[in-house]
PDB file of C-alpha atoms in Angstrom:
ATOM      1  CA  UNK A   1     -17.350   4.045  10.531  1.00 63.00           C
ATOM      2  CA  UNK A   2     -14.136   2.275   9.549  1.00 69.00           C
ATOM      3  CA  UNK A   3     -13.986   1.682   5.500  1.00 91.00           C
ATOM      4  CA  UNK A   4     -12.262  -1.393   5.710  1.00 95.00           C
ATOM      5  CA  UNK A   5     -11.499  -2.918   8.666  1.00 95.00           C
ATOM      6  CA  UNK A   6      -9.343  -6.060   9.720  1.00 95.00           C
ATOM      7  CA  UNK A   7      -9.157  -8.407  12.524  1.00 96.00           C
ATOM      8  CA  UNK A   8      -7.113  -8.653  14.573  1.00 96.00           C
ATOM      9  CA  UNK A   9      -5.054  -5.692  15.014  1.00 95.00           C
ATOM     10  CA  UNK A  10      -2.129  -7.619  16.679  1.00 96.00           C
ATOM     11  CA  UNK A  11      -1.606 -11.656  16.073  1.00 97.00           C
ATOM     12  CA  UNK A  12       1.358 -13.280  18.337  1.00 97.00           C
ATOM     13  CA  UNK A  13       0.923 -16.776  17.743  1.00 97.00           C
ATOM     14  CA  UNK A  14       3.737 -19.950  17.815  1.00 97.00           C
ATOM     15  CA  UNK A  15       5.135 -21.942  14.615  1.00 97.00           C
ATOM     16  CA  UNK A  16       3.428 -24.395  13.102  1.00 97.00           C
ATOM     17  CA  UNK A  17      -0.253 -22.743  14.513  1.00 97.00           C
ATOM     18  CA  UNK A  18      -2.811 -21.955  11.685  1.00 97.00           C
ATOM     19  CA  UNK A  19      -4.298 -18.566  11.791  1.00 97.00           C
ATOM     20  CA  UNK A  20      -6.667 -16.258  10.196  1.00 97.00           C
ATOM     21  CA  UNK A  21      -6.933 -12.449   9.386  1.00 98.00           C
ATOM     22  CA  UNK A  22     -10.459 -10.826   8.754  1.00 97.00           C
ATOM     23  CA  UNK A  23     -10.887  -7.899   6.491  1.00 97.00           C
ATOM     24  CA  UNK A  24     -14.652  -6.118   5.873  1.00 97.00           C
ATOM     25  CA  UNK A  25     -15.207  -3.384   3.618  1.00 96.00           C
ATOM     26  CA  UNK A  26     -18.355  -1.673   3.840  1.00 95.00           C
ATOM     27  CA  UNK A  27     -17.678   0.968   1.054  1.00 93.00           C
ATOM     28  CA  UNK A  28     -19.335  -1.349  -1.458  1.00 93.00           C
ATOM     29  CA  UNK A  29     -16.114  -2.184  -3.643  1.00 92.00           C
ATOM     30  CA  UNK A  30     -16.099  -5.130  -6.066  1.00 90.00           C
ATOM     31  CA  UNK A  31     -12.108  -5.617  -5.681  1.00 92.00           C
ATOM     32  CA  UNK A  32     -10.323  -6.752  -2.416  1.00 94.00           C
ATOM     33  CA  UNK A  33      -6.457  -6.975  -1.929  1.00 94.00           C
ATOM     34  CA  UNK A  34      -3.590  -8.852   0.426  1.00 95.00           C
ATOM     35  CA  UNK A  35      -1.018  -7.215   0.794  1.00 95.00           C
ATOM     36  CA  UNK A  36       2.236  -8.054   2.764  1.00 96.00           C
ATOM     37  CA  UNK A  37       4.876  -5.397   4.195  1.00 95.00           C
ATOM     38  CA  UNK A  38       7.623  -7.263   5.663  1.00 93.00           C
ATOM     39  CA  UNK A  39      10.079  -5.765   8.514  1.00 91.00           C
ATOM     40  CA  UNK A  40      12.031  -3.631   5.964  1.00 90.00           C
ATOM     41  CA  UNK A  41       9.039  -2.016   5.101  1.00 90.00           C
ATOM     42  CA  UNK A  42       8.657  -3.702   1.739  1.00 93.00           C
ATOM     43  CA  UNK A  43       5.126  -3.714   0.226  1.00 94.00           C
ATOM     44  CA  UNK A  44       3.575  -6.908  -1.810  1.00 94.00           C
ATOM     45  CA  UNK A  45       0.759  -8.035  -3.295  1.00 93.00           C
ATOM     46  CA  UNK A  46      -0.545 -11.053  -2.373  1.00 94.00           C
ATOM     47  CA  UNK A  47      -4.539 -11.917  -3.430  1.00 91.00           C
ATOM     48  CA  UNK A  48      -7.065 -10.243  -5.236  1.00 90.00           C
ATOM     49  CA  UNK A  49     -10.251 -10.735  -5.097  1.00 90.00           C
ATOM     50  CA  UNK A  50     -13.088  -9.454  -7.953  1.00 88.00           C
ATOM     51  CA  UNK A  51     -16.523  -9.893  -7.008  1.00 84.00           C
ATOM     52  CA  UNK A  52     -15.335 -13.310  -5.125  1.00 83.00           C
ATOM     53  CA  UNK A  53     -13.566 -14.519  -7.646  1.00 87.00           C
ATOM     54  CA  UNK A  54      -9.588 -15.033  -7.602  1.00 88.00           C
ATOM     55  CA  UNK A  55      -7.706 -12.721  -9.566  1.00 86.00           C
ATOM     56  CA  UNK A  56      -4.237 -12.150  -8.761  1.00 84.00           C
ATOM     57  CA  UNK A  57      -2.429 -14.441  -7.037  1.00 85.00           C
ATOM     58  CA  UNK A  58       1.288 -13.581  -6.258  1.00 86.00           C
ATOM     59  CA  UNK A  59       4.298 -16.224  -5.676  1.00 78.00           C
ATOM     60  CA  UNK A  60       2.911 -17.099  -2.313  1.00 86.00           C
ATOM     61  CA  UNK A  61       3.084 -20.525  -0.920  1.00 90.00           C
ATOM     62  CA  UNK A  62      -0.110 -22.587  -0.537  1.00 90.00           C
ATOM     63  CA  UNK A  63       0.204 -22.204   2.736  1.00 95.00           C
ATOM     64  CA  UNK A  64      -2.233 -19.020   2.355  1.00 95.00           C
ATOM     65  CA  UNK A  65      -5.669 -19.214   1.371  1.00 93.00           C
ATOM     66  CA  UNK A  66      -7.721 -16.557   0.270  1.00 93.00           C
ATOM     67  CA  UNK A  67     -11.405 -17.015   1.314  1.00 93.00           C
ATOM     68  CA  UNK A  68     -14.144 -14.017  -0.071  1.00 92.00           C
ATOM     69  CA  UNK A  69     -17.977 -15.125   0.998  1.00 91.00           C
ATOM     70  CA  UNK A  70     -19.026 -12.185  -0.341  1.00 91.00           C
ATOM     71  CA  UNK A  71     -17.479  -9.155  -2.034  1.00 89.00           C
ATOM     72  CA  UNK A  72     -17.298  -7.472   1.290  1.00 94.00           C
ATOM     73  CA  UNK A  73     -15.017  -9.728   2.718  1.00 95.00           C
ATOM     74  CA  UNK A  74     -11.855 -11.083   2.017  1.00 95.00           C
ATOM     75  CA  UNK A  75     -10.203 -13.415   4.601  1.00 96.00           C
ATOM     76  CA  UNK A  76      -6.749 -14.787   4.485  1.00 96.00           C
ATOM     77  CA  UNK A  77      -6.037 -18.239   6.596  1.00 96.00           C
ATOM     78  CA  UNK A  78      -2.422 -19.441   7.047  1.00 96.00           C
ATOM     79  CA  UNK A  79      -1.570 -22.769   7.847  1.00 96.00           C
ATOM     80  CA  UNK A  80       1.358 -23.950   9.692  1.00 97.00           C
ATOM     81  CA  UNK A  81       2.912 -20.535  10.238  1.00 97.00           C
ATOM     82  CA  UNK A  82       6.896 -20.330   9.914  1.00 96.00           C
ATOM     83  CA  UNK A  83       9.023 -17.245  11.467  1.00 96.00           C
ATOM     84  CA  UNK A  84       9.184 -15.630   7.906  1.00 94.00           C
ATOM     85  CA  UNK A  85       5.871 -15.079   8.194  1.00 96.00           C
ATOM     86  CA  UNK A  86       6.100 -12.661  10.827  1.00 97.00           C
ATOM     87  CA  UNK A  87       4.834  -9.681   8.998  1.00 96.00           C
ATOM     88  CA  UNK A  88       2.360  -6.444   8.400  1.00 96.00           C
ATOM     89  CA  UNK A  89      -0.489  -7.666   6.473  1.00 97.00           C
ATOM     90  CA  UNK A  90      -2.742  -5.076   4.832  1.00 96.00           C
ATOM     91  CA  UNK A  91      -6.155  -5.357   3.492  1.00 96.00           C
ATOM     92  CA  UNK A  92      -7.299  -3.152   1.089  1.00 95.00           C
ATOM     93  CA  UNK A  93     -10.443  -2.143  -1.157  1.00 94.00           C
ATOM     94  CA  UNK A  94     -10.765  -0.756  -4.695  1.00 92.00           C
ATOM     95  CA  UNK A  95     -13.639   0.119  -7.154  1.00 88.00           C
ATOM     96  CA  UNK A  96     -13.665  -0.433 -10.735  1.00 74.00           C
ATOM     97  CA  UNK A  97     -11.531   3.318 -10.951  1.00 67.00           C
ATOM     98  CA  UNK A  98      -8.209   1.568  -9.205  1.00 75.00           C
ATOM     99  CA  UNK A  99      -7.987   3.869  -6.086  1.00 88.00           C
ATOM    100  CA  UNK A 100      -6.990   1.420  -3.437  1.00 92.00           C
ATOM    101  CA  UNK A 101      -8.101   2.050   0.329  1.00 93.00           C
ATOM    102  CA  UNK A 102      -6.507   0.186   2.993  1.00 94.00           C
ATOM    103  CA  UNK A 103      -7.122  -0.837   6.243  1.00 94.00           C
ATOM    104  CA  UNK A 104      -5.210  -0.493   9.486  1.00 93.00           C
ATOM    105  CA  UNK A 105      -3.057  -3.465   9.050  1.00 95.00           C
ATOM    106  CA  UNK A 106      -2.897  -6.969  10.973  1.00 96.00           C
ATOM    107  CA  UNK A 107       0.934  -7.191  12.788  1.00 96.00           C
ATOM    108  CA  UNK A 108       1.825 -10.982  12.834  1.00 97.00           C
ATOM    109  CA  UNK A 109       4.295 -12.009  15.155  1.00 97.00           C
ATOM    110  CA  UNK A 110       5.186 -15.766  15.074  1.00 97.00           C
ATOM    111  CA  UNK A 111       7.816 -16.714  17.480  1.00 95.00           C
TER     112      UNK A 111
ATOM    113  CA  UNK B  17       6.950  -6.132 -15.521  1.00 78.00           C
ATOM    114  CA  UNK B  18       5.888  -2.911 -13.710  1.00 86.00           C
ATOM    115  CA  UNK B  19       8.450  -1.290 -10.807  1.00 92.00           C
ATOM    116  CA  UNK B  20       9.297   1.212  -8.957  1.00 95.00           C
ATOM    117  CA  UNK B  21      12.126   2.816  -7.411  1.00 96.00           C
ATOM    118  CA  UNK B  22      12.597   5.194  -4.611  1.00 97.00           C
ATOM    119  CA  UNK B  23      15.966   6.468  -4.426  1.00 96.00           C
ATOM    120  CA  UNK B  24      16.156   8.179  -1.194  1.00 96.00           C
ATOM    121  CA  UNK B  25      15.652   5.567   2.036  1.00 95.00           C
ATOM    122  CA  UNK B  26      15.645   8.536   4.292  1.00 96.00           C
ATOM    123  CA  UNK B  27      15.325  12.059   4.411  1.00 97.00           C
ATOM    124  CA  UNK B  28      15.706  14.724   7.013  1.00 97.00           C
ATOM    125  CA  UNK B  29      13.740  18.416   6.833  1.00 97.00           C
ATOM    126  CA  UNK B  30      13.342  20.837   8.906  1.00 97.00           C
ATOM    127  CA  UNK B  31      10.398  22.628   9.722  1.00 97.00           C
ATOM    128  CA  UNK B  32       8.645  24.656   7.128  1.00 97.00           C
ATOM    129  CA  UNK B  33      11.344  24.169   4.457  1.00 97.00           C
ATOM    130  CA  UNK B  34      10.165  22.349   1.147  1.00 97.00           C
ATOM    131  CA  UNK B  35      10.269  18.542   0.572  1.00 97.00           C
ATOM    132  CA  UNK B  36      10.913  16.915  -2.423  1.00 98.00           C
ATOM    133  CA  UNK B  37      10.168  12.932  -2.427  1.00 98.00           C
ATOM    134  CA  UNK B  38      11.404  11.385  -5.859  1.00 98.00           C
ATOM    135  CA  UNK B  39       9.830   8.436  -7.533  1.00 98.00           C
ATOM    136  CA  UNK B  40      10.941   6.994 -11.016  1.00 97.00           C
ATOM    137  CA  UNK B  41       8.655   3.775 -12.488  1.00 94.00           C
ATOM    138  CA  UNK B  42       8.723   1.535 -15.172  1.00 91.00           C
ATOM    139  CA  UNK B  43       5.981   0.442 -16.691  1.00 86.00           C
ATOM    140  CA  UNK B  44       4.810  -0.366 -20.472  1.00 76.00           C
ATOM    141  CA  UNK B  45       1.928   1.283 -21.192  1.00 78.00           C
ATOM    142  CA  UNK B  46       0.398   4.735 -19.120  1.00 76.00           C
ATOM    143  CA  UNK B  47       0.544   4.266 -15.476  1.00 85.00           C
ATOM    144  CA  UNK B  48      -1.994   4.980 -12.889  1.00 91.00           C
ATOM    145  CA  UNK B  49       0.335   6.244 -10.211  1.00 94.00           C
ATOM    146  CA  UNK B  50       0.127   7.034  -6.442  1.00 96.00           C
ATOM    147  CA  UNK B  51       1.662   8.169  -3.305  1.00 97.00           C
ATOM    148  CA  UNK B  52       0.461   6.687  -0.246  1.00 97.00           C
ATOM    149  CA  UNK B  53       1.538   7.743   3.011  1.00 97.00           C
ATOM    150  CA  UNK B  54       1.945   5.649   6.117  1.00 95.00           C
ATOM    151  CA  UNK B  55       2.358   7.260  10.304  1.00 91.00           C
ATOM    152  CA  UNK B  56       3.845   5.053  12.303  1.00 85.00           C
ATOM    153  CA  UNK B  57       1.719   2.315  13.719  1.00 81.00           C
ATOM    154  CA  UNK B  58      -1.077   3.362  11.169  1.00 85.00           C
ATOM    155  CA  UNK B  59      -2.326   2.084   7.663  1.00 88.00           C
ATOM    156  CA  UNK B  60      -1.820   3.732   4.119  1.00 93.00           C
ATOM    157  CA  UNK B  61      -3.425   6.841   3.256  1.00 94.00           C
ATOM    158  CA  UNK B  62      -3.778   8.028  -0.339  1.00 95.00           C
ATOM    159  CA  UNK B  63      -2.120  11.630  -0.548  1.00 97.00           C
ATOM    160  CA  UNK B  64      -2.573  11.720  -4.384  1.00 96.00           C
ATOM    161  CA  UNK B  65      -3.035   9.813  -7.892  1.00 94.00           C
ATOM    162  CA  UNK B  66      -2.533  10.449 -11.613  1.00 93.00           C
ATOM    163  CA  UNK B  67      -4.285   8.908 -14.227  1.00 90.00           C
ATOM    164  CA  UNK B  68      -4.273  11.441 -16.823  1.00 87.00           C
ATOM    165  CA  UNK B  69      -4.863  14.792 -18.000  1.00 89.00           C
ATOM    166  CA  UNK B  70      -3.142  17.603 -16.023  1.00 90.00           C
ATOM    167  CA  UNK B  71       0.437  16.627 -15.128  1.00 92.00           C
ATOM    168  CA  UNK B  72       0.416  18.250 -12.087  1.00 96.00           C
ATOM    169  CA  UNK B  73      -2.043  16.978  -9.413  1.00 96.00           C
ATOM    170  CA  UNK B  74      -2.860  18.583  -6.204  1.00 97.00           C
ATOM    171  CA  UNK B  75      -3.772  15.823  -3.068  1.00 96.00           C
ATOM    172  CA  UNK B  76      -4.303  16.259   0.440  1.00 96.00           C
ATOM    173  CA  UNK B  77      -2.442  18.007   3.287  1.00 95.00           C
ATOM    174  CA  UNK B  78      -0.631  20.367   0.452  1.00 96.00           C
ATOM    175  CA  UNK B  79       1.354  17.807  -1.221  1.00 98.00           C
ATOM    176  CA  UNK B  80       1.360  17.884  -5.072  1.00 98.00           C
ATOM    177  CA  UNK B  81       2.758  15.536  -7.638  1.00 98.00           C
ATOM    178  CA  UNK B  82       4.129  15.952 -11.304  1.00 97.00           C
ATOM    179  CA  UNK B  83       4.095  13.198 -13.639  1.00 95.00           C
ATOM    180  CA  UNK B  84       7.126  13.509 -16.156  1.00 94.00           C
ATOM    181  CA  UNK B  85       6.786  10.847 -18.535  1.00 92.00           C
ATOM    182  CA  UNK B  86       9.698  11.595 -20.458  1.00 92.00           C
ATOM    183  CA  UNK B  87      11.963  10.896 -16.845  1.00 94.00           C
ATOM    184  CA  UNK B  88       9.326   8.200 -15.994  1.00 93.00           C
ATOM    185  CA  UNK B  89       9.204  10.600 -13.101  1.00 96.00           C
ATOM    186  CA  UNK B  90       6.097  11.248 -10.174  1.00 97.00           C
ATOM    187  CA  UNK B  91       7.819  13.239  -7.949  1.00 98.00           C
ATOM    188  CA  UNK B  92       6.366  14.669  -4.763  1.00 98.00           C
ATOM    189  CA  UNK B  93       6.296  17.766  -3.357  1.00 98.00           C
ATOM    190  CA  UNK B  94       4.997  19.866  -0.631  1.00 98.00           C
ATOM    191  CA  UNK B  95       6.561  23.846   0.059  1.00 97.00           C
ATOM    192  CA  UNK B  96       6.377  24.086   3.549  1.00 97.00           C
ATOM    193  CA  UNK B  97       6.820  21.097   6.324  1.00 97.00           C
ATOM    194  CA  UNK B  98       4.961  20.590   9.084  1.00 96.00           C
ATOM    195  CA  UNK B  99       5.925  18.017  12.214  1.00 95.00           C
ATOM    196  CA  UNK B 100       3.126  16.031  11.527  1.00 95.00           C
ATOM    197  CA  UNK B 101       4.386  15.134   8.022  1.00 96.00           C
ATOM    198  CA  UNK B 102       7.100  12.878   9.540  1.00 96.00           C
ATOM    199  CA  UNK B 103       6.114   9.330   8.030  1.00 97.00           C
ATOM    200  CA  UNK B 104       6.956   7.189   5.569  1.00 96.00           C
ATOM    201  CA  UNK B 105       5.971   7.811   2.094  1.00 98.00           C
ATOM    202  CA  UNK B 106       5.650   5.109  -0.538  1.00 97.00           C
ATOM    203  CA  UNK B 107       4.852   5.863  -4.658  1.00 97.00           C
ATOM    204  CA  UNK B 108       2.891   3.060  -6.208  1.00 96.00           C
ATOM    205  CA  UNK B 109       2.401   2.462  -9.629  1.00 93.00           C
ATOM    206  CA  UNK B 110      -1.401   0.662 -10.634  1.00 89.00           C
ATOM    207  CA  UNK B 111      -1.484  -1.583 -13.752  1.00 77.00           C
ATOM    208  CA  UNK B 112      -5.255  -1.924 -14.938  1.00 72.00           C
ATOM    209  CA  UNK B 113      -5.011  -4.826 -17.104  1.00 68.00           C
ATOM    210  CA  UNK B 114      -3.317  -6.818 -14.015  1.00 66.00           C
ATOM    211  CA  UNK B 115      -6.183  -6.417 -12.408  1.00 68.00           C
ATOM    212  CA  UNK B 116      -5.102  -3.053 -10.646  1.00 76.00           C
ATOM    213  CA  UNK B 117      -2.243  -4.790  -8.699  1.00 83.00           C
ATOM    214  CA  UNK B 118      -0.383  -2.066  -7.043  1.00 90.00           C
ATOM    215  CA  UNK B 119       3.627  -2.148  -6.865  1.00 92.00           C
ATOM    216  CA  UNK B 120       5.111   0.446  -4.117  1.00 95.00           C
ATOM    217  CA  UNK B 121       8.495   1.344  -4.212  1.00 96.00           C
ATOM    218  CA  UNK B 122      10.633   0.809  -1.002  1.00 95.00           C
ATOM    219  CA  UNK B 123       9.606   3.548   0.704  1.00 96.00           C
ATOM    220  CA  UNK B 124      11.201   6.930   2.009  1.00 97.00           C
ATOM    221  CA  UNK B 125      11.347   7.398   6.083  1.00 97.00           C
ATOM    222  CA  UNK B 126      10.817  11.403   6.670  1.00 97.00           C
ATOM    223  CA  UNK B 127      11.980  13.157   9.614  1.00 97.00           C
ATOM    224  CA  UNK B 128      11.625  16.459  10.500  1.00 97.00           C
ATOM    225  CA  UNK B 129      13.532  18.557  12.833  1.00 95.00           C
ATOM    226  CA  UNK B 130      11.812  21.097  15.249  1.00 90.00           C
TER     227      UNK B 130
END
């Protein structure tokens, strides 16, 4: 069983399409994370997430949203996607002790 | 502001000879700090963390870290190389009371020669 898990693995999609990234967690963490690792390899926080509630949010622009239903779940929708967008994206889980568990990573291509 | 700096972009070993990965942060108060390594293709995997007590920590797949706060120093370490280790390694530093954000350092590519 995957710990936390994102959808979809692989996103090629055109500019100016919205789009949205899933990430589940079934290890019963209160704490989700966005993170972004752009083509240098760079890793960034984007979003956090505490028990549905916002509670980091990075320099992004608004054209990311954040959406938690429920603490096991932590979605991320982009709107009118621009080629700097093109990206890693990494979900990842934490309890209250700050280990952070990530998933597999969502590869966004926008051409 | 937390950061985190990892001097060396890339580093060649060959097999079974000792590795060295160095990490220096900055940071106000006592870090949490990680190392997180990441295969090609593949997500992050926790090797090991420090949050206190004993200075030297033991993680998986024989890597070991020592925190040196006086260098503001989590250097990693692991004696004897294997193939598999080739990957890229990133040290983290965690700030609790910003809500555990994690800030990586750039990253260091390993190779390792047959």
């Amino acid at each position: 069983d995957t710990a936390v898990s994102q959808t979809p693995k692989y996103l090629v999609t055109q500019m100016g399409n919205d789009k949205s990234i899933k990430c589940e967690q079934n290890l019963g963490h209160d704490t989700m994370y966005w993170y972004k690792q752009d083509s240098k390899k760079f890793l960034k926080i984007m979003f956090s997430y505490n028990n549905k509630e916002l509670i980091i949010n990075e320099t992004v622009p608004n054209r990311f949203s954040p959406k938690s239903p429920d603490k096991a779940h932590l979605n991320l929708h982009i709107n009118s996607l621009e080629l700097g967008d093109s990206a890693v994206y990494f979900c990842a889980s934490s309890p209250t002790s700050g280990i952070q568990y990530f998933g597999a990573g969502t590869r966004l291509s926008v051409l | 502001a937390q950061s985190v700096t990892q001097p060396d972009i890339h580093i060649t070993v060959s097999e079974g000879a000792s590795l060295e990965l160095r990490c220096n942060y900055s940071y106000g108060a006592t870090p949490y700090l990680f190392w997180y390594v990441q295969s090609p293709g593949q997500g992050l995997q926790l090797l090991l963390k420090y949050f206190s007590g004993d200075t030297l920590v033991q993680g998986i797949k024989g890597f070991e870290a020592e925190f040196k706060r006086s260098q503001s120093s989590f250097n990693l370490r692991k004696p004897s190389v294997h193939w598999s280790d080739a990957a890229e390694y990133f040290c983290a530093v965690g700030a609790k009371a910003a809500g555990n954000k994690l800030t990586f350092g750039g990253g260091t590519r390993v190779l390792v020669k047959p």
